[in-house]
Amino acid sequence: MGEIVIAAKVTHVPSMFISEQAGPHHGCRDAAIAGHHEIARRARSAGATAFVVFDTHWLVNSGYHVNANPHHRGTYTSNEFPHFIQELPYDYEGVTDLGHAIADLATARGVRTRAHDAVPSLGLEYGTLVPMRYMNSDPHSALPVLSIAGWMQDSSFEESRCVGSAVAEAIAESDHRVALLASGSLSHRIWPNDEVEHGMFNISRPFNEHVDKMVLGLWKEGRIDEFLAILPDYAEHCSGEAHMHDTALLFGALGWDDYHGAGEIVTDWFPSSGTGQCNVVFPVAS
Ligand SMILES: [Fe+2]
């Protein structure tokens, strides 16, 4: 019987790559990287056998989609930020059986979801690749990866709640011990183009920072039902990345408003290119 062994909302800012390189920004994202390392440590300590990632950089325009390829191999350059992420090689096993089980369950519940297991050119996006770089990069011990699209063009939160619950049920019926990640931002108003080069370490709107920190407070206090009540307005007025469907999928998997776990902030809120970021672990029953 499978289970979710750790659940987290995680950042994937490309400046984590800049942080690795020599130069004026070396070390600028040490805290974010350390947070990823800590989540990975906990995942392995809890016996994780696979990562499942809700990826806010995988845009889909019809239905929900799961990358259930048996292998993920390629070389990735971000078409959004080619100056930040370029020529990144990756090589992970996939989790085909779980991908199909998720798609079948979600579809049976009324949300059409497709799992793709024979499309080698369906690559991973950087909402998956960045966390995997810091959590799962040792080729000798890398865990299999299942990536689920988290950027639906016009889906409802109710649909993402449903798919999230299907993810949890499919995991429970499998033999996988899953580290479940919602890979996305808090507020997500990137600076206007003529300011973005100078705004790497600042929030674009003070309003967004205040709301982000209020949300983190709700999460820390386990007031998830209250957070979910404001999620539509939060996503709308704070420019939620992918309308925060990664977060809706995550809480759908955790039980939605029946979930009252107190989030643990492993990387404090930080601004990046105008957006608000964090790493937060949500406790799961064991
Ligand atoms: Fe992003």
Short mmCIF file of C-alpha atoms and ligand atoms in Angstrom, two decimals:
data_model
loop_
_atom_site.label_atom_id
_atom_site.label_comp_id
_atom_site.label_asym_id
_atom_site.label_seq_id
_atom_site.Cartn_x
_atom_site.Cartn_y
_atom_site.Cartn_z
CA MET A 1 0.00 0.00 0.00
CA GLY A 2 1.44 3.33 -1.04
CA GLU A 3 1.37 6.67 0.69
CA ILE A 4 2.38 10.28 0.48
CA VAL A 5 5.42 10.44 2.76
CA ILE A 6 6.07 14.16 2.45
CA ALA A 7 4.20 17.05 0.84
CA ALA A 8 5.56 20.49 0.09
CA LYS A 9 5.03 23.71 -1.77
CA VAL A 10 8.36 24.59 -3.36
CA THR A 11 10.05 27.34 -5.28
CA HIS A 12 11.77 26.79 -8.63
CA VAL A 13 13.17 30.23 -9.40
CA PRO A 14 15.78 30.17 -12.20
CA SER A 15 18.01 32.45 -10.14
CA MET A 16 18.89 29.32 -8.14
CA PHE A 17 21.09 28.50 -11.14
CA ILE A 18 22.69 31.95 -11.04
CA SER A 19 23.35 31.35 -7.37
CA GLU A 20 25.52 28.38 -8.24
CA GLN A 21 27.75 30.33 -10.58
CA ALA A 22 30.71 32.52 -9.81
CA GLY A 23 29.94 36.20 -10.03
CA PRO A 24 28.10 38.93 -8.19
CA HIS A 25 25.06 36.77 -7.48
CA HIS A 26 26.93 33.71 -6.26
CA GLY A 27 25.10 32.29 -3.25
CA CYS A 28 22.09 34.56 -3.63
CA ARG A 29 19.67 31.63 -3.44
CA ASP A 30 21.51 29.56 -0.89
CA ALA A 31 18.44 29.51 1.38
CA ALA A 32 16.16 28.22 -1.37
CA ILE A 33 18.67 25.55 -2.35
CA ALA A 34 19.17 24.54 1.28
CA GLY A 35 15.39 24.21 1.59
CA HIS A 36 15.30 21.84 -1.36
CA HIS A 37 18.13 19.82 0.12
CA GLU A 38 16.27 19.58 3.43
CA ILE A 39 13.03 18.46 1.76
CA ALA A 40 15.00 15.83 -0.17
CA ARG A 41 16.66 14.65 3.04
CA ARG A 42 13.30 14.28 4.72
CA ALA A 43 11.81 12.54 1.70
CA ARG A 44 14.54 9.93 1.68
CA SER A 45 14.41 9.58 5.45
CA ALA A 46 10.69 8.84 5.11
CA GLY A 47 11.43 6.16 2.53
CA ALA A 48 10.27 7.97 -0.60
CA THR A 49 10.43 5.86 -3.71
CA ALA A 50 9.22 8.48 -6.21
CA PHE A 51 8.65 12.17 -6.73
CA VAL A 52 5.33 13.46 -8.04
CA VAL A 53 5.44 17.10 -9.11
CA PHE A 54 2.61 19.50 -9.96
CA ASP A 55 4.42 21.66 -12.48
CA THR A 56 3.22 25.24 -13.05
CA HIS A 57 5.39 25.52 -16.15
CA TRP A 58 3.58 22.79 -18.01
CA LEU A 59 0.80 24.65 -19.80
CA VAL A 60 -2.12 22.64 -21.13
CA ASN A 61 -5.15 23.96 -22.93
CA SER A 62 -7.53 21.02 -22.81
CA GLY A 63 -7.91 18.53 -20.00
CA TYR A 64 -5.38 17.48 -17.38
CA HIS A 65 -2.19 15.70 -18.38
CA VAL A 66 0.34 13.41 -16.78
CA ASN A 67 3.79 12.71 -18.14
CA ALA A 68 3.90 8.98 -17.57
CA ASN A 69 6.82 8.24 -19.86
CA PRO A 70 8.93 5.37 -18.53
CA HIS A 71 12.05 7.53 -18.87
CA HIS A 72 12.64 11.24 -18.91
CA ARG A 73 15.79 12.10 -20.79
CA GLY A 74 16.77 15.25 -22.56
CA THR A 75 18.56 18.56 -22.58
CA TYR A 76 16.49 21.51 -21.47
CA THR A 77 16.66 25.19 -22.25
CA SER A 78 13.93 27.45 -20.91
CA ASN A 79 12.22 29.34 -23.70
CA GLU A 80 11.06 31.86 -21.07
CA PHE A 81 14.46 32.47 -19.50
CA PRO A 82 17.06 31.06 -21.88
CA HIS A 83 19.70 33.26 -20.25
CA PHE A 84 19.05 31.56 -16.89
CA ILE A 85 18.44 27.90 -17.74
CA GLN A 86 20.14 26.48 -20.79
CA GLU A 87 21.49 23.13 -21.91
CA LEU A 88 20.43 21.38 -18.72
CA PRO A 89 20.75 17.62 -19.10
CA TYR A 90 18.33 15.39 -17.23
CA ASP A 91 17.78 11.67 -16.92
CA TYR A 92 15.17 10.17 -14.62
CA GLU A 93 13.10 7.04 -14.55
CA GLY A 94 9.36 7.57 -14.82
CA VAL A 95 6.38 6.18 -12.91
CA THR A 96 4.14 4.91 -15.67
CA ASP A 97 1.77 2.77 -13.62
CA LEU A 98 0.95 5.53 -11.18
CA GLY A 99 0.47 8.00 -14.01
CA HIS A 100 -2.18 5.81 -15.59
CA ALA A 101 -3.89 5.10 -12.27
CA ILE A 102 -4.14 8.85 -11.61
CA ALA A 103 -5.53 9.55 -15.06
CA ASP A 104 -8.05 6.72 -14.85
CA LEU A 105 -9.31 7.77 -11.41
CA ALA A 106 -9.55 11.47 -12.23
CA THR A 107 -11.34 10.75 -15.50
CA ALA A 108 -13.77 8.40 -13.76
CA ARG A 109 -14.58 11.23 -11.37
CA GLY A 110 -15.43 13.53 -14.23
CA VAL A 111 -12.22 15.43 -15.01
CA ARG A 112 -10.74 14.22 -18.27
CA THR A 113 -7.10 13.39 -17.59
CA ARG A 114 -4.65 11.81 -19.98
CA ALA A 115 -1.47 9.91 -19.13
CA HIS A 116 1.21 9.81 -21.83
CA ASP A 117 3.65 6.92 -21.71
CA ALA A 118 4.95 6.60 -25.27
CA VAL A 119 5.92 10.15 -26.17
CA PRO A 120 9.67 10.45 -25.57
CA SER A 121 9.71 13.99 -26.93
CA LEU A 122 7.25 15.10 -24.24
CA GLY A 123 9.95 16.58 -22.04
CA LEU A 124 9.90 17.87 -18.50
CA GLU A 125 9.45 21.56 -17.76
CA TYR A 126 11.49 23.55 -15.31
CA GLY A 127 8.86 23.49 -12.59
CA THR A 128 9.92 19.86 -12.31
CA LEU A 129 13.54 20.09 -13.39
CA VAL A 130 14.64 22.77 -10.93
CA PRO A 131 13.44 20.97 -7.78
CA MET A 132 14.81 17.70 -9.14
CA ARG A 133 18.20 19.34 -9.69
CA TYR A 134 18.46 20.06 -5.99
CA MET A 135 16.49 17.14 -4.59
CA ASN A 136 17.20 14.27 -6.93
CA SER A 137 20.34 14.78 -8.99
CA ASP A 138 22.59 11.95 -7.85
CA PRO A 139 22.45 9.48 -10.75
CA HIS A 140 23.27 6.61 -8.39
CA SER A 141 20.27 7.17 -6.17
CA ALA A 142 17.84 9.24 -8.23
CA LEU A 143 14.20 8.39 -7.62
CA PRO A 144 11.66 8.04 -10.44
CA VAL A 145 9.70 11.15 -11.35
CA LEU A 146 6.09 11.72 -12.37
CA SER A 147 5.26 15.20 -13.63
CA ILE A 148 1.68 16.47 -13.76
CA ALA A 149 0.68 19.61 -15.63
CA GLY A 150 -0.11 22.41 -13.21
CA TRP A 151 -0.94 25.24 -15.61
CA MET A 152 -4.40 24.72 -16.98
CA GLN A 153 -5.61 27.47 -19.22
CA ASP A 154 -9.16 27.61 -17.95
CA SER A 155 -9.78 25.02 -15.27
CA SER A 156 -11.69 25.44 -12.05
CA PHE A 157 -10.25 24.91 -8.61
CA GLU A 158 -12.92 22.26 -8.12
CA GLU A 159 -11.42 20.31 -11.01
CA SER A 160 -7.93 20.59 -9.56
CA ARG A 161 -9.26 19.55 -6.17
CA CYS A 162 -10.76 16.48 -7.84
CA VAL A 163 -7.56 15.59 -9.68
CA GLY A 164 -5.56 16.12 -6.50
CA SER A 165 -7.80 13.72 -4.63
CA ALA A 166 -7.37 11.20 -7.45
CA VAL A 167 -3.60 11.56 -7.08
CA ALA A 168 -3.84 10.74 -3.39
CA GLU A 169 -6.14 7.77 -3.93
CA ALA A 170 -4.01 6.38 -6.76
CA ILE A 171 -0.92 6.65 -4.57
CA ALA A 172 -2.72 4.90 -1.71
CA GLU A 173 -3.69 2.04 -4.02
CA SER A 174 -0.16 1.73 -5.43
CA ASP A 175 3.07 0.51 -3.92
CA HIS A 176 4.77 3.90 -4.25
CA ARG A 177 5.93 6.05 -1.36
CA VAL A 178 5.66 9.51 -2.79
CA ALA A 179 7.27 12.86 -2.16
CA LEU A 180 4.56 15.19 -3.46
CA LEU A 181 5.58 18.66 -4.61
CA ALA A 182 3.56 21.68 -5.68
CA SER A 183 6.14 23.56 -7.69
CA GLY A 184 5.11 27.17 -7.97
CA SER A 185 5.27 30.66 -6.65
CA LEU A 186 3.23 32.54 -4.10
CA SER A 187 2.39 35.92 -5.65
CA HIS A 188 3.71 36.08 -9.16
CA ARG A 189 3.79 39.56 -10.62
CA ILE A 190 7.10 39.63 -12.44
CA TRP A 191 8.44 43.14 -12.91
CA PRO A 192 7.58 45.03 -16.09
CA ASN A 193 10.18 44.48 -18.77
CA ASP A 194 11.97 47.79 -18.29
CA GLU A 195 12.44 47.06 -14.59
CA VAL A 196 12.94 43.32 -14.40
CA GLU A 197 16.72 43.38 -14.84
CA HIS A 198 17.04 45.45 -11.66
CA GLY A 199 14.32 43.70 -9.69
CA MET A 200 15.78 40.28 -9.06
CA PHE A 201 15.74 40.74 -5.30
CA ASN A 202 12.62 42.83 -4.81
CA ILE A 203 8.88 42.31 -4.76
CA SER A 204 7.00 44.14 -7.50
CA ARG A 205 4.03 45.11 -5.33
CA PRO A 206 4.07 45.63 -1.54
CA PHE A 207 0.44 44.45 -1.49
CA ASN A 208 1.57 41.07 -2.77
CA GLU A 209 4.22 40.72 -0.07
CA HIS A 210 1.69 41.43 2.65
CA VAL A 211 -0.80 38.93 1.29
CA ASP A 212 1.91 36.30 0.76
CA LYS A 213 2.96 36.62 4.39
CA MET A 214 -0.64 36.46 5.56
CA VAL A 215 -1.05 33.25 3.58
CA LEU A 216 2.12 31.80 5.09
CA GLY A 217 0.68 32.66 8.50
CA LEU A 218 -2.51 30.75 7.70
CA TRP A 219 -0.48 27.79 6.53
CA LYS A 220 1.73 27.83 9.64
CA GLU A 221 -1.36 27.82 11.84
CA GLY A 222 -3.04 25.03 9.92
CA ARG A 223 -5.90 27.28 8.85
CA ILE A 224 -6.13 25.60 5.47
CA ASP A 225 -9.90 25.91 5.21
CA GLU A 226 -9.57 29.68 5.60
CA PHE A 227 -6.81 29.77 3.01
CA LEU A 228 -8.88 27.79 0.53
CA ALA A 229 -11.74 30.23 0.99
CA ILE A 230 -9.52 33.08 -0.20
CA LEU A 231 -7.57 31.11 -2.80
CA PRO A 232 -9.61 32.34 -5.80
CA ASP A 233 -9.16 35.99 -4.81
CA TYR A 234 -5.51 35.44 -3.88
CA ALA A 235 -4.73 33.83 -7.21
CA GLU A 236 -6.56 36.57 -9.04
CA HIS A 237 -5.31 39.67 -7.26
CA CYS A 238 -1.75 38.51 -6.58
CA SER A 239 -1.19 37.09 -10.07
CA GLY A 240 -0.82 33.52 -8.84
CA GLU A 241 1.56 31.48 -10.94
CA ALA A 242 -0.55 29.25 -13.18
CA HIS A 243 -3.45 30.64 -11.16
CA MET A 244 -2.05 28.56 -8.27
CA HIS A 245 -3.45 25.29 -9.58
CA ASP A 246 -0.37 23.53 -8.21
CA THR A 247 -1.52 24.59 -4.77
CA ALA A 248 -5.12 23.51 -5.41
CA LEU A 249 -3.87 20.13 -6.63
CA LEU A 250 -1.70 19.78 -3.52
CA PHE A 251 -4.49 20.54 -1.09
CA GLY A 252 -6.82 18.34 -3.12
CA ALA A 253 -4.39 15.51 -2.47
CA LEU A 254 -4.13 16.35 1.22
CA GLY A 255 -7.88 16.44 1.78
CA TRP A 256 -8.84 20.03 0.92
CA ASP A 257 -10.62 21.76 3.80
CA ASP A 258 -10.58 18.61 5.90
CA TYR A 259 -6.81 19.00 6.05
CA HIS A 260 -5.58 20.97 9.05
CA GLY A 261 -1.85 20.29 9.03
CA ALA A 262 0.37 23.14 10.14
CA GLY A 263 2.84 24.07 7.44
CA GLU A 264 6.52 24.23 8.34
CA ILE A 265 8.43 26.95 6.56
CA VAL A 266 11.81 25.52 5.60
CA THR A 267 12.78 28.52 3.47
CA ASP A 268 11.47 31.90 4.54
CA TRP A 269 9.54 34.06 2.10
CA PHE A 270 11.83 35.77 -0.36
CA PRO A 271 11.25 37.99 -3.39
CA SER A 272 12.55 37.01 -6.79
CA SER A 273 12.17 39.13 -9.92
CA GLY A 274 9.05 40.67 -8.43
CA THR A 275 7.45 37.42 -7.24
CA GLY A 276 7.06 35.90 -3.76
CA GLN A 277 8.67 32.53 -3.06
CA CYS A 278 9.00 29.95 -0.30
CA ASN A 279 9.57 26.30 0.58
CA VAL A 280 6.91 24.93 2.96
CA VAL A 281 6.45 21.34 4.15
CA PHE A 282 2.96 20.14 5.05
CA PRO A 283 2.76 17.24 7.50
CA VAL A 284 1.17 14.02 6.39
CA ALA A 285 -0.22 11.21 8.51
CA SER A 286 2.16 8.30 8.83
FE FE B 1 7.81 29.66 -12.29
#
